[in-house]
Every structure is written in structure tokens, then in C-alpha cells.
Amino acid sequence: MTEETPAHVSRRNFIKGVVAAGAVASTSAYLFRTTTLHGQPSAAGAVERLMTLNVNGQDRRVDVLPQQTLAMTLRYSLGLTGTKIGCDRAECGACTVLIDDVPHYSCSVLAQRVRGKKVVTIEGLADAATGKLHAVQQGVVESQGFQCAFCMPGFVMATVGYLKTNPNPTRQELAHGISGNLCRCQDYDKILTALARGAELMRG
Amino acid sequence: MTNKLIGQNYVTPDLVAKVTGQAKYAEDFRVDGMLFCKLLLSPRPHARVARMDTSKALAMPGVKGILTADELPAPADVVTDLGQRIAANTKGEKALTNEPVYQGEPVLAIAAVDEQTAVEAIEKIEIEWEPLPFSVDPVKSLLPGGANARLEGNIWGKPKPPTPGQPVAPPAIEELKWTEAEAAEYAHGRLPTGKTPDEWTYGDLDAGFKNAALVLDESFVTPNTSHQTLEPRTAMAYWQNGRLYIHCSTQSVVQTVGSMSRWLQLDPKDVVVISQYTGGGFGSKATGTITAMIPALLSKKLNAPVMMRIDRETEHYIGGARPAVHGRLKVGFAKDGRITALDMFVVNENGPYEPVGDTGMTGRMVSLLYQPMAMRWRGVSVLTNTPPRRAQSQPGGMQGIVLMEPILAKASRKLGVDQAAIHYVNAPEGKAKFGPANPRGERAYATSAFVKQALDRGAEMFRWNERKAQGGKRQGSKVRGYGVSTSAFVAGSTGYDGLFVIKPDGRMYIQSGIGNLGTESMSDCHRVSAEMVGMPWEKVEITWGHTGKNLPWSCVSGGSQTIHAHTRAAHAAASDAVKKLQEIAAKAHGGRPEQYTVANERVSGPGGSMTLAQAAQKAIDLGGKYDGHELPENVNAFTKASASALAGQGLMGVARDTYKRDGITHSFVAGFAEVEVDVETGKYQILDYVAIADVGTVIHPHALGGQVLGRSMLGIGHAIGQHWVYDQQYGLPLAKRFHHNKPPTILDAPQKMAWDALNIPDPETPVGARGIGEPPVAAGCCAVLNALADALGDDVFKRAPVMVGTLVAALDAGKAVQEPLTANI
């Protein structure tokens, strides 16, 4: 009835996931269900609910309630479930995505506020054409970084964002740069090693 | 033989999916027509529903239905693996209740077309509550006139001895109050040592104290710490052809079938558990969570899939916590620091439901780790109106060691014995005994212990002897301190099954019933099978995380059991496959089976050689036991069903672990810490931490290192800040989110961390590996506590965590000024 995570992420499946993000994980009936039951038609002067969201390089048309967060929109309207919700309230960073290259907690950003901006999620990091992992992802794979990995997408996105401002950080600087993210497996030492390796790979 | 796989790093089969966002946790699944449910949580610590009106909620557009406590199946009896029936505990935790016994306990659930509608419907439910007495402090509940958490009393009575042929009776709730005389010391900040229901002793305690050069008598309180798994215990359920499919967050996969089927009173054959990825458990999701039955029941009632997304605040209430332990320890030391006598008294905060194992474990682990020449242990677990306690990494062992270590460090200073040396002189060795004697006068013992070697290795890596002299020396406003701690916990079970098929395509298909909570055991254990049959890892496929996919009977993925239990099971299954391969080769090429060896994807001997792919085809041709059409009698029924479904596809390796074991498996850790305290501000930093693991053979260094330092950090969190706070008057939690409870962030981690493992095989298990998830916790916590005392002196803190404010106040007053005994502050 549902599709599980593939044991091996093939290039084809990966591209499918990026391009048609959501269709792999979700069913159409769920994706396009309307939310009129809330009884919240657009009031005069209110923002239009139907909006275009640029996610992972694709323009996506999506129906968004005024109070809907970016995290809920990504996960529940667009099927991009790689973005995790760990706390609902800007405490843990599991939902971190890039908005115009800057890391944000997507649980604390209204989807309506990112019109005209570019959103990148964990699904959009690897090369869409080749499936080649981003350097930070590769650093994680080489170091067996993280444990349960529920925090991993957020940490990886925070690192990618931070490295845009400081491509050659010390270990301590990198720790500060991603200190808005929480890992409850508490594997901080190995996480830092993995992400620092990613930074090294990025520098080439 | 040099191992190609065991002891080597590799990329686990789940990692790329995790790092690309493709890995699916329970909340990531979507199903046509899926409804969402939300829970109504109790606003009071203890109350009864006097009147309820759900009509406004149910009349809302989009609301599909309700589930109340009255609709739950009655609690079912437990039947153990050995067939023993334990009668249902009707006073135990339920998924929903009309008499909540802690604030935040789920009372009912509403399902609607979306989550927001469900939330709004919950708001429209009207309940009139009848308030009931409550207690959030276990010691106060024992004092004369103290309140009881449950209507029936405040402690669990002892289980009655079983009657042959009858189910074992569940324990009953009883009342225990200390007399005024027994409780008198409370007023002086010392834990009273009144009557307790449990007690054991060995050796001559009086003689031990009489012969001691130093006797210390200390009260200490360990913290209540939530598990706070990053993935809340979300669950989604649907039914197909009478079978329940449940996507849930659980540590174990196969073992969760048993708990779900028992909670829902279903035949285990009608439950399919799907959990390929779990976002942390730390003991709190051992076999799933009872609340997962809510979406299952709603789904059945409403004939639609139901998602129950658990938010962070609800997770605080239902997610479990490590119980705090109030302890009073009187310890006698010889001149060299050897413990001559130990009198240990503990009051455990049990929470409102089932008796937790932490209480008894405090004594057993202290007895093992410090080998006191004589010991008495007394303990009581007191019911409180606070969220349910669940096992948390090193349950009870951690608290016992935290009670003991500050005393050991204090004794080292009083006696002028080095901190590492006082641990060394008391360290367990080899088949070290622990706990009380059984009725036959025999004491249990460990399979092996190499704590002295761990202390030596750690002292060398940390350069302990060079650095310790700087402890307590002030430079400007800064002072450094150095701490050592050892730690121990149970580390492995036995008797589970291994199952795999080598197919004619030359690949090995391993079935793994182990949960995937991030330890990588679900893959690491099976490196043993691949190693033994000479299969390159690239040709191994592991199926895990879905009980509909023919998995073998597997252990609970908790309590440091798995690497031990399932390297044994993997060894057994691989031995079975090797034997079959040898027989097949001998049948084909002549000679005796034992003349053939299995290596490098071939089975070769005097008559010739064949590839594993060819042998797999021959296994299918031969049938019978070779391809799984005949199965060993002794494997579990769960394994039999799975193996039968896989029969005929190739050469099957299937066996139960029946290897002998002399002793009870334990693992050990030695930790070394350096802290720097600013005596003007009270702020402190952990500069360096080294942990050495005595965990037997190393299977996967990257995963092991992550466990050693990750679990050390969990313990360090208990030392530096993570805890609960309760409003004592109203019984309500004030700290229920990350920013209140303060689990450590990446900036709290020591500036330098390092680990190593002794890699000395345990002699009582064929691969030599023991578990690691538990023992780093107390070592991390106590090395830091001991380093703080080394920097600042013995009378600075009387409970953990040690916050900045604690240090400032103590440094100002020249003595510890913490409230000594009140719980949850």
C-alpha cells in the first residue's frame, strides 16, 4: 500500500525523487486534497492561497493556507519528507532548509513568505542529473556520520549554508556555525568529523 | 585468519538513503484517504473524568470519529518465550484513560480529515474533572502524611510466589509510610533510611566498617532526564484483509509484533510492523509504544488509514524518562582505597505505572563495578504523578554509579590515593561476582572483565599521570580539574535465530529482524555471516524493517543486547551454511565434507571446487534442509514461518544460537575528563574526554566509536544540565521542551574527545563481541562530576546536574547550598 525506502538509491530513482518530488512517496489523492474544510477562503486583502514555490530548482504550484509553515508545506503538500519535524518550534533544527542560500528553520517560516525565493531541501543537494552526492553528503558517507539520522538532513543543510559564508572553518568554527541543530544520539564528535570532511571535499 | 569484514569500517546499507532524505520514518508515509488523529491530554496530575461532552467536537465538519478509554481492549496476559503466562496488570499503563495519573496523559483521540481539524475538535471537548490526590516527590510520599500517587497506595508490592499451573499474579499497589522516627533525618538534609520492601546483603558488613580506615556517609540525587528522541513516537496504521499494518517508531522490529498483538489482542500473524528507520530510542521505544495502538484502533473503527503525528510537547509526556534516584551510601575504605563495606540505600522515582527495573539494577551494578568486600542494598520504587519511566541507556546502572563515584573520588582525596588507582584497586576482573547469593548460596558472575586494562589504556591516552597534578591549581579566575570514572552494564543476551539465503546469482540475502535505531547493529551483526561464508560485502543484500518480509526471531534492540545476541545468531546460521556447503561439495566431488573449505566465494576440497552460486543451485536441486524445505526443530516459530516462505530459492543458512555461555555478559568503560571552571562566573567547559571500552571484539569501528562517544555525551548531559523541573504545589511540569530540559548541544561537547576499545574477545561468545550502548553513559557523567570536585573541592554539589548557578552559589558560600532532597527541582 505504501512504498518503502529503497535499499539502494539508484540514479534513476533518485532523479525521479528530485524531479517529481513527492510522487514517489505520496499518492495523488493525498497530494491534491483540498483544505476547504477549514472554511478558510481567501479573505479580501489576504494573500492568495495558490502560490508558486521554487524548490530544488523546480517551480511547484501549491495551495497554502496563510498560517501554513514551510516545513508542513514541503512535507505534506509537496511530499519532500526528507525535511524532518523534530520539535515544531525552532528548538532542534531538524527542519533546516536553505532559503536563498541561507539556512532557516522551516518550521518557523510561513510558506507564503518565501514567494520569489529559492528553497533547497536535502532532496535537492545531490546532482539531479548524475545523482552524485554533494560534498557534505559524501563527507557523511565516508565517515559513517550520524546514528539514527533524524537530525541529519537539518545538520547537512545547516552545514552547506554555513560553508557558503566560511568555506574553510576550524572545527570550533564549524561547531558554532551549526550549533542551532540538536542531535539526541549525541554523536557530536563524529558528526563534526563527517561535516568537516565534507568541507574539505568541497574545497577540493 | 585475518578478517576481511569483522573489525573493518564500511558504508552501511542505510546511509545513502539517510543522507539524501530518502529514508522513511513513520511520519513520512502517506496513504490514500489517510486521516489524522490528535490526543486530548490531561491538564491535571491526577483526576477522574466526572462528565464528558463530545457532541460539539463530533458535529464539526471533517471530524470522522473518536476513540475513548472505554473502547480499548482489556489488558492481556503476557506469555513469555518459555511459555509462562503472567496475568495482566490492570493497574499498568494504557493507551488512553479516564483516570489520568500524570499531567499530559492521553485521555481520548479524535480523527479528522486533517490535523488542524482534529486539533480544533479536541478544543471543543468539554470535560468536568474530579481532582484526586497527587505526589511528584517520591521521598515526600514516604514521609508521614505524604500523599499517594495512586488511589491504592504509593509502591508496588512484591509479586506473589507462582502457583504451579496458574498464571503468575501481577504485583499489587500497596502503601508504605515511614514513621516519624524513621523520617527524622529528612529535616537535616539526609535521606532517611526507613523501611523498604527490598533488601539483600552479602559478606560481613559490620566487620567491613570496623576495619575501614575511612567511612563516608553521603546522600545524593541523580537527575530525571527525558529520552527526548528526536523523532517523536509517531505511528500510522491501516488494515488490509484483517491484518494490521503499522508504521511506527520502534527500536525493535520483530519484537514489536508481540507487543502490538498483545496490546490489541490480535494473533501475531495479523500484525505487520514496518520500521526501517527509527529516530532514536535510547530504551524508550524498546518494543514500540503503547500509544501506537490508538491509530490502529481508530483505523479499524473508521475504516481508513490513520496517522498519529506526535508533537514535541506530547512526546515529553508519553516519551518516557530515566527515573531519578535518591541515594544514601555509607562506604568503608581501607588505606589503599579498597572498599571494605558498602551500605547502599535508594529511593527510586517510579512514575505512575509499572515497576521499573532501575531500582534493583543500582545495587547489582555497583556490586559488580566496585567489588565491595561486603555489601547491603536496600531499595524502594515509589509511585509518582509524573510521566511514565522507561529504560534509558544504562537503566539503573547509571544512577547507581552516579551515587557511588563522587564518594570514591572524595575517598581518593581523603586517603591520598590517586583517583585512577582507587578505581584500579576496586576494579572487577575476569569472572567477577556480583549481587546477592541465590538460595543455593551461589553469586552470579560476569563472563569476563578487563577494567584494569581499560584504566591503563585510558591513563596512557589521556596522559593522566602528567596532567592530574594541575588539578585544583588556580590561574587567574580559572581552575582545572581532572576526573576518572569506570562504568558497567549488562551487554548481551542469547538464544536468537539467524537466517539467510545464498542464491544461484551468487549473492547472499540476509534477513535481519533487528531494529534500525542508528546503532547499525541491523547490518553490523551480519558481517559475521558474510565473513564466514567468504562472501564479499558488495554481494550481500540485507532485508530489514518489515515483518511481512520473512525475518527471523530477533532480540529486543535495547540494553546493549544486539551485537552479542546477533553475532552469535549470525555465527550459528553461517556455521549451518558452511556445513551444508561442505556436504554439497562432497556429494558432487567426492571425499568427506570436512575436507572442504569455504572461502573466497568458493567451496573447495580434494575432489574439486565450485562457486557459491553453483552450490546454491545444487542446494535447490537437492531440496530438503539445503534449500530450507526442512528446518531445524529448535528455531523459533517466527523463524520457521519466515524460512518456509524463503525455501527453494537457494542454499539456506538457518540456525538458533545454542552456544554455551558461562556467566552473564557485561561490558565496561573507563572515562577520563578535564574541566576548566571560571570561579567568578561558575561557567565551566569540558576540555577533554577520553573513553576506553572493554566490549570484546570490535565489529565496526565507526559505529562503535559513535556509540562510545555518543553515549558518553548522553551521560555528560546528565552531569551538566539536563533535568526536569516540577511545580511542587500543583504537580505540573515546568520543563517540557528542549529549551527547558537542556539536552547538550554541539557546543557543550568537550573540545577534544577520543575513544579506543581494548578489542579483547569475550571468551564466552564465539565472535567475542559484547554490547556497548549502555556503559559509556555513567563514565561520561561521573568523569565530569569527579573532575569538577577535583577542581573545586568535595562540598560543592550534592546532586546532579551541576548547573552554573550551583557553582556560583557554592563558591560564594564556601559549601554546597543545593536543596538536598526535594525531587524534580
Coordinates of N, CA and C in Angstrom, one line a residue, chain A residues 31-200:
Chain A
L31 N -1.9 14.2 -2.2 CA -1.2 15.5 -2.5 C -2.2 16.6 -2.9
F32 N -3.2 16.3 -3.6 CA -4.1 17.3 -4.1 C -5.4 17.5 -3.4
R33 N -5.5 16.9 -2.2 CA -6.7 17.1 -1.5 C -6.8 18.5 -1.1
T34 N -8.0 19.1 -1.2 CA -8.2 20.5 -0.9 C -8.4 20.6 0.6
T35 N -8.3 21.8 1.1 CA -8.4 22.0 2.5 C -9.6 22.9 2.8
T36 N -10.6 22.9 2.0 CA -11.8 23.8 2.2 C -12.5 23.5 3.5
L37 N -12.3 22.3 4.0 CA -13.0 22.0 5.3 C -12.6 23.0 6.4
H38 N -11.5 23.6 6.2 CA -11.1 24.6 7.3 C -12.0 25.8 7.2
G39 N -12.7 25.9 6.1 CA -13.6 27.1 5.9 C -12.7 28.4 5.9
Q40 N -11.6 28.3 5.2 CA -10.7 29.5 5.2 C -10.5 29.9 3.7
P41 N -11.6 30.4 3.1 CA -11.3 31.0 1.8 C -10.5 32.3 1.9
S42 N -9.9 32.7 0.8 CA -9.1 33.9 0.9 C -9.9 35.1 1.2
A43 N -9.6 35.7 2.3 CA -10.4 36.9 2.6 C -9.9 38.1 1.8
A44 N -10.7 39.1 1.7 CA -10.3 40.3 0.9 C -9.0 40.8 1.5
G45 N -8.0 41.1 0.6 CA -6.8 41.7 1.1 C -5.8 40.6 1.6
A46 N -6.2 39.4 1.8 CA -5.3 38.4 2.2 C -4.5 37.9 1.0
V47 N -3.4 37.2 1.3 CA -2.6 36.7 0.3 C -3.3 35.5 -0.4
E48 N -3.0 35.3 -1.7 CA -3.6 34.2 -2.5 C -3.1 32.9 -1.9
R49 N -4.0 32.0 -1.8 CA -3.5 30.7 -1.3 C -2.7 29.9 -2.3
L50 N -3.1 30.0 -3.5 CA -2.4 29.3 -4.5 C -1.1 30.0 -4.9
M51 N 0.0 29.4 -4.7 CA 1.3 30.1 -4.9 C 2.3 29.2 -5.7
T52 N 3.3 29.9 -6.2 CA 4.4 29.1 -6.8 C 5.6 29.1 -5.9
L53 N 6.1 27.9 -5.6 CA 7.2 27.8 -4.7 C 8.4 27.2 -5.5
N54 N 9.5 27.9 -5.5 CA 10.7 27.3 -6.1 C 11.5 26.4 -5.2
V55 N 11.4 25.1 -5.4 CA 12.0 24.2 -4.5 C 13.0 23.3 -5.3
N56 N 14.2 23.2 -4.9 CA 15.2 22.4 -5.5 C 15.2 22.6 -7.1
G57 N 15.1 23.9 -7.4 CA 15.2 24.3 -8.8 C 14.0 24.1 -9.6
Q58 N 12.9 23.7 -9.0 CA 11.7 23.5 -9.8 C 10.6 24.4 -9.2
D59 N 9.8 25.0 -10.2 CA 8.7 25.8 -9.7 C 7.5 24.8 -9.4
R60 N 7.0 24.9 -8.2 CA 5.9 24.0 -7.9 C 4.6 24.8 -7.5
R61 N 3.5 24.5 -8.1 CA 2.3 25.2 -7.7 C 1.7 24.5 -6.5
V62 N 1.3 25.3 -5.5 CA 0.8 24.6 -4.3 C -0.2 25.5 -3.6
D63 N -1.2 24.9 -3.0 CA -2.2 25.6 -2.3 C -1.8 25.6 -0.8
V64 N -1.6 26.9 -0.3 CA -1.0 27.0 1.0 C -1.9 27.9 1.9
L65 N -2.3 27.4 3.0 CA -3.0 28.3 4.0 C -2.2 29.4 4.5
P66 N -2.8 30.5 4.9 CA -1.9 31.6 5.3 C -1.0 31.3 6.5
Q67 N -1.6 30.3 7.4 CA -0.8 30.0 8.6 C 0.1 28.8 8.4
Q68 N 0.2 28.3 7.2 CA 0.9 27.0 7.0 C 2.4 27.3 6.9
T69 N 3.2 26.5 7.7 CA 4.6 26.7 7.7 C 5.3 26.1 6.4
L70 N 6.5 26.5 6.2 CA 7.2 25.9 5.1 C 7.5 24.4 5.3
A71 N 7.8 24.1 6.5 CA 8.1 22.6 6.8 C 6.8 21.8 6.5
M72 N 5.7 22.2 6.9 CA 4.5 21.4 6.6 C 4.2 21.4 5.1
T73 N 4.4 22.5 4.5 CA 4.2 22.6 3.0 C 5.1 21.6 2.3
L74 N 6.4 21.7 2.6 CA 7.3 20.8 2.0 C 7.0 19.3 2.2
R75 N 6.7 19.0 3.4 CA 6.4 17.6 3.8 C 5.0 17.1 3.3
Y76 N 4.0 17.9 3.6 CA 2.7 17.4 3.5 C 2.0 17.8 2.2
S77 N 2.5 18.9 1.5 CA 1.9 19.3 0.2 C 2.8 18.9 -0.9
L78 N 4.1 18.9 -0.7 CA 5.0 18.6 -1.8 C 5.7 17.2 -1.6
G79 N 5.4 16.5 -0.5 CA 5.9 15.2 -0.3 C 7.4 15.1 -0.1
L80 N 8.1 16.3 0.2 CA 9.5 16.3 0.4 C 9.8 15.9 1.9
T81 N 9.7 14.6 2.2 CA 9.7 14.2 3.6 C 11.1 14.1 4.2
G82 N 12.1 14.4 3.4 CA 13.5 14.5 3.9 C 13.7 15.6 4.9
T83 N 12.9 16.6 4.8 CA 12.9 17.7 5.9 C 12.1 17.1 7.1
K84 N 12.8 17.0 8.2 CA 12.1 16.4 9.4 C 11.6 17.5 10.3
I85 N 10.5 17.1 11.1 CA 10.0 18.0 12.1 C 10.3 17.3 13.4
G86 N 11.2 17.9 14.2 CA 11.6 17.3 15.5 C 10.9 18.0 16.7
C87 N 10.6 19.3 16.5 CA 10.1 20.0 17.7 C 8.9 20.9 17.4
D88 N 8.6 21.2 16.2 CA 7.6 22.1 15.8 C 7.8 23.6 16.1
R89 N 9.0 23.9 16.8 CA 9.0 25.2 17.3 C 10.5 25.8 17.5
A90 N 11.3 25.6 16.4 CA 12.6 26.3 16.4 C 13.5 26.0 17.5
E91 N 13.5 24.7 17.9 CA 14.4 24.3 19.0 C 15.5 23.4 18.5
C92 N 15.2 22.6 17.5 CA 16.1 21.4 17.2 C 16.8 21.5 15.9
G93 N 16.2 22.3 14.9 CA 16.9 22.4 13.6 C 16.7 21.3 12.7
A94 N 16.0 20.2 13.0 CA 15.8 19.1 12.1 C 15.2 19.5 10.8
C95 N 14.5 20.6 10.8 CA 13.7 21.1 9.6 C 14.5 22.1 8.8
T96 N 15.8 22.3 9.0 CA 16.6 23.3 8.4 C 16.6 23.1 6.9
V97 N 16.3 24.2 6.1 CA 16.4 24.2 4.7 C 17.1 25.5 4.3
L98 N 17.6 25.6 3.1 CA 18.2 26.8 2.6 C 17.1 27.7 1.9
I99 N 17.0 28.9 2.3 CA 16.2 29.9 1.6 C 17.1 31.0 1.0
D100 N 17.2 31.0 -0.3 CA 18.2 31.9 -0.9 C 19.6 31.7 -0.3
D101 N 20.0 30.4 -0.2 CA 21.3 30.0 0.3 C 21.5 30.2 1.8
V102 N 20.5 30.7 2.6 CA 20.7 30.9 4.0 C 19.9 29.8 4.8
P103 N 20.5 29.2 5.7 CA 19.8 28.1 6.5 C 18.7 28.8 7.3
H104 N 17.5 28.2 7.3 CA 16.3 28.6 8.1 C 15.7 27.4 8.7
Y105 N 15.1 27.6 9.8 CA 14.2 26.5 10.4 C 12.9 26.6 9.6
S106 N 12.6 25.6 8.8 CA 11.4 25.7 8.0 C 10.1 25.6 8.8
C107 N 10.2 25.1 10.1 CA 9.0 25.0 10.9 C 8.6 26.4 11.4
S108 N 9.5 27.4 11.2 CA 9.2 28.7 11.8 C 9.2 29.8 10.7
V109 N 9.0 29.3 9.4 CA 8.9 30.2 8.3 C 7.5 29.9 7.6
L110 N 6.7 30.9 7.4 CA 5.4 30.7 6.7 C 5.7 30.5 5.2
A111 N 5.1 29.5 4.7 CA 5.3 29.2 3.3 C 5.0 30.4 2.4
Q112 N 4.0 31.2 2.8 CA 3.7 32.4 2.0 C 4.8 33.4 1.9
R113 N 5.7 33.3 2.8 CA 6.8 34.3 2.9 C 7.9 34.0 2.0
V114 N 7.9 32.9 1.3 CA 9.1 32.5 0.5 C 8.8 32.6 -1.0
R115 N 7.7 33.4 -1.3 CA 7.4 33.6 -2.7 C 8.6 34.3 -3.3
G116 N 9.0 33.9 -4.5 CA 10.1 34.5 -5.2 C 11.5 34.1 -4.7
K117 N 11.5 33.3 -3.7 CA 12.8 32.9 -3.2 C 13.1 31.4 -3.6
K118 N 14.4 31.1 -3.5 CA 14.8 29.7 -3.9 C 15.0 28.9 -2.6
V119 N 14.2 27.8 -2.6 CA 14.3 26.9 -1.4 C 15.0 25.6 -1.8
V120 N 16.0 25.2 -1.0 CA 16.7 23.9 -1.3 C 16.5 23.0 0.0
T121 N 16.1 21.8 -0.3 CA 15.9 20.8 0.8 C 17.0 19.7 0.6
I122 N 17.0 18.8 1.5 CA 18.0 17.7 1.4 C 17.9 16.9 0.1
E123 N 16.7 16.9 -0.4 CA 16.5 16.1 -1.7 C 17.1 16.8 -2.8
G124 N 17.4 18.1 -2.7 CA 17.9 18.9 -3.8 C 19.4 19.1 -3.8
L125 N 20.1 18.4 -2.9 CA 21.5 18.7 -2.7 C 22.4 17.9 -3.8
A126 N 22.1 16.7 -4.0 CA 22.8 15.9 -4.9 C 22.6 16.4 -6.3
D127 N 23.5 16.1 -7.2 CA 23.4 16.5 -8.6 C 22.2 15.8 -9.2
A128 N 21.2 16.6 -9.7 CA 20.0 16.0 -10.2 C 20.2 15.1 -11.4
A129 N 21.2 15.5 -12.2 CA 21.4 14.8 -13.5 C 22.2 13.5 -13.3
T130 N 23.2 13.5 -12.4 CA 24.0 12.4 -12.2 C 23.8 11.6 -10.9
G131 N 23.1 12.2 -10.0 CA 22.9 11.6 -8.7 C 24.1 11.6 -7.8
K132 N 25.1 12.3 -8.3 CA 26.4 12.4 -7.5 C 26.1 13.2 -6.2
L133 N 26.5 12.7 -5.1 CA 26.3 13.3 -3.8 C 27.0 14.6 -3.7
H134 N 26.4 15.6 -3.0 CA 27.0 16.8 -2.6 C 28.2 16.5 -1.7
A135 N 29.3 17.3 -1.7 CA 30.5 17.1 -1.0 C 30.2 16.8 0.5
V136 N 29.2 17.6 1.1 CA 28.9 17.4 2.5 C 28.3 16.0 2.7
Q137 N 27.4 15.6 1.8 CA 26.8 14.3 1.9 C 27.9 13.2 1.8
Q138 N 28.8 13.5 0.9 CA 29.9 12.5 0.7 C 30.8 12.4 2.0
G139 N 31.0 13.5 2.6 CA 31.8 13.5 3.8 C 31.1 12.6 4.9
V140 N 29.8 12.7 5.0 CA 29.0 11.9 5.9 C 29.1 10.4 5.6
V141 N 29.0 10.1 4.3 CA 29.1 8.7 3.9 C 30.5 8.1 4.2
E142 N 31.5 8.9 4.0 CA 32.9 8.4 4.2 C 33.2 8.2 5.7
S143 N 32.5 9.0 6.5 CA 32.8 9.0 8.0 C 31.8 8.2 8.8
Q144 N 30.8 7.6 8.1 CA 29.7 7.0 8.8 C 29.1 8.0 9.8
G145 N 28.9 9.2 9.4 CA 28.5 10.2 10.3 C 27.0 10.0 10.7
F146 N 26.7 10.4 11.9 CA 25.3 10.3 12.5 C 24.9 8.9 12.8
Q147 N 23.9 8.8 13.6 CA 23.3 7.5 14.0 C 21.9 7.3 13.5
C148 N 20.9 7.7 14.3 CA 19.5 7.5 13.8 C 19.2 8.4 12.6
A149 N 20.0 9.5 12.5 CA 19.9 10.4 11.3 C 18.7 11.2 11.1
F150 N 17.8 11.2 12.1 CA 16.6 12.1 12.1 C 17.0 13.5 12.0
C151 N 18.2 13.8 12.6 CA 18.7 15.2 12.6 C 19.5 15.5 11.4
M152 N 19.9 14.4 10.7 CA 20.9 14.6 9.7 C 20.6 15.6 8.5
P153 N 19.4 15.5 8.0 CA 19.1 16.5 6.9 C 19.3 17.9 7.4
G154 N 18.8 18.2 8.6 CA 19.0 19.6 9.1 C 20.4 19.9 9.3
F155 N 21.2 19.1 9.9 CA 22.6 19.3 10.1 C 23.3 19.5 8.7
V156 N 23.0 18.7 7.8 CA 23.7 18.8 6.4 C 23.3 20.1 5.8
M157 N 22.0 20.5 5.8 CA 21.6 21.8 5.2 C 22.3 23.0 6.0
A158 N 22.3 22.9 7.3 CA 22.9 24.0 8.0 C 24.4 24.1 7.7
T159 N 25.1 23.0 7.5 CA 26.5 23.0 7.1 C 26.7 23.6 5.7
V160 N 25.9 23.1 4.8 CA 26.0 23.6 3.4 C 25.8 25.1 3.4
G161 N 24.9 25.6 4.2 CA 24.6 27.1 4.3 C 25.8 27.8 4.9
Y162 N 26.3 27.2 6.0 CA 27.4 27.8 6.8 C 28.6 27.9 5.9
L163 N 28.9 26.8 5.2 CA 30.1 26.8 4.4 C 30.1 27.8 3.2
K164 N 29.0 28.3 2.9 CA 28.9 29.4 1.9 C 29.5 30.7 2.4
T165 N 29.4 30.8 3.8 CA 29.9 32.0 4.4 C 31.4 31.8 4.9
N166 N 31.7 30.6 5.1 CA 33.1 30.3 5.7 C 33.5 28.9 5.1
P167 N 34.1 28.9 3.9 CA 34.4 27.6 3.3 C 35.5 26.8 4.0
N168 N 36.3 27.5 4.8 CA 37.5 26.8 5.4 C 37.5 27.0 6.9
P169 N 36.4 26.5 7.6 CA 36.3 26.7 9.0 C 37.2 25.8 9.9
T170 N 37.6 26.3 11.1 CA 38.2 25.3 12.0 C 37.1 24.5 12.6
R171 N 37.4 23.4 13.3 CA 36.4 22.5 13.9 C 35.5 23.3 14.8
Q172 N 36.1 24.2 15.6 CA 35.4 25.0 16.5 C 34.4 26.0 15.8
E173 N 34.9 26.6 14.7 CA 34.0 27.5 14.0 C 32.9 26.7 13.4
L174 N 33.1 25.6 12.8 CA 32.1 24.8 12.2 C 31.0 24.4 13.3
A175 N 31.5 24.0 14.5 CA 30.6 23.7 15.6 C 29.7 24.9 15.9
H176 N 30.3 26.1 15.9 CA 29.4 27.3 16.2 C 28.5 27.5 15.0
G177 N 28.9 27.3 13.8 CA 28.1 27.5 12.7 C 26.9 26.6 12.6
I178 N 26.9 25.4 13.2 CA 25.8 24.5 13.1 C 25.2 24.2 14.5
S179 N 25.5 25.1 15.4 CA 25.1 24.9 16.8 C 23.6 25.1 17.0
G180 N 22.9 25.5 16.0 CA 21.4 25.6 16.1 C 20.7 24.2 15.8
N181 N 21.5 23.2 15.7 CA 20.9 21.9 15.4 C 21.3 20.9 16.5
L182 N 20.3 20.1 16.9 CA 20.4 19.2 18.0 C 20.4 17.8 17.5
C183 N 21.3 17.0 18.1 CA 21.4 15.5 17.8 C 21.1 14.8 19.2
R184 N 20.1 14.0 19.2 CA 19.8 13.3 20.5 C 20.6 12.0 20.6
C185 N 21.1 11.5 19.5 CA 22.1 10.4 19.7 C 23.4 10.9 20.2
Q186 N 23.5 12.2 20.2 CA 24.6 12.9 20.8 C 26.0 12.6 20.2
D187 N 25.9 12.2 18.9 CA 27.1 11.8 18.3 C 27.9 13.0 17.7
Y188 N 28.0 14.0 18.5 CA 28.6 15.3 18.0 C 30.0 15.2 17.5
D189 N 30.8 14.4 18.1 CA 32.2 14.3 17.7 C 32.3 13.7 16.3
K190 N 31.6 12.6 16.1 CA 31.6 12.0 14.7 C 30.9 12.9 13.7
I191 N 29.9 13.6 14.1 CA 29.1 14.5 13.2 C 30.1 15.6 12.7
L192 N 30.8 16.2 13.7 CA 31.8 17.2 13.3 C 32.9 16.7 12.4
T193 N 33.3 15.5 12.7 CA 34.4 14.9 11.8 C 33.8 14.7 10.4
A194 N 32.6 14.2 10.3 CA 32.0 14.0 9.0 C 31.7 15.3 8.2
L195 N 31.2 16.3 8.9 CA 30.9 17.5 8.2 C 32.2 18.3 7.9
A196 N 33.2 18.2 8.7 CA 34.5 18.8 8.4 C 35.1 18.1 7.2
R197 N 34.9 16.8 7.1 CA 35.4 16.1 5.9 C 34.6 16.6 4.7
G198 N 33.3 16.9 4.8 CA 32.6 17.4 3.7 C 33.1 18.8 3.3
A199 N 33.5 19.6 4.2 CA 34.0 20.9 3.9 C 35.3 20.7 3.1
E200 N 36.1 19.8 3.6 CA 37.4 19.5 2.9 C 37.1 19.1 1.5

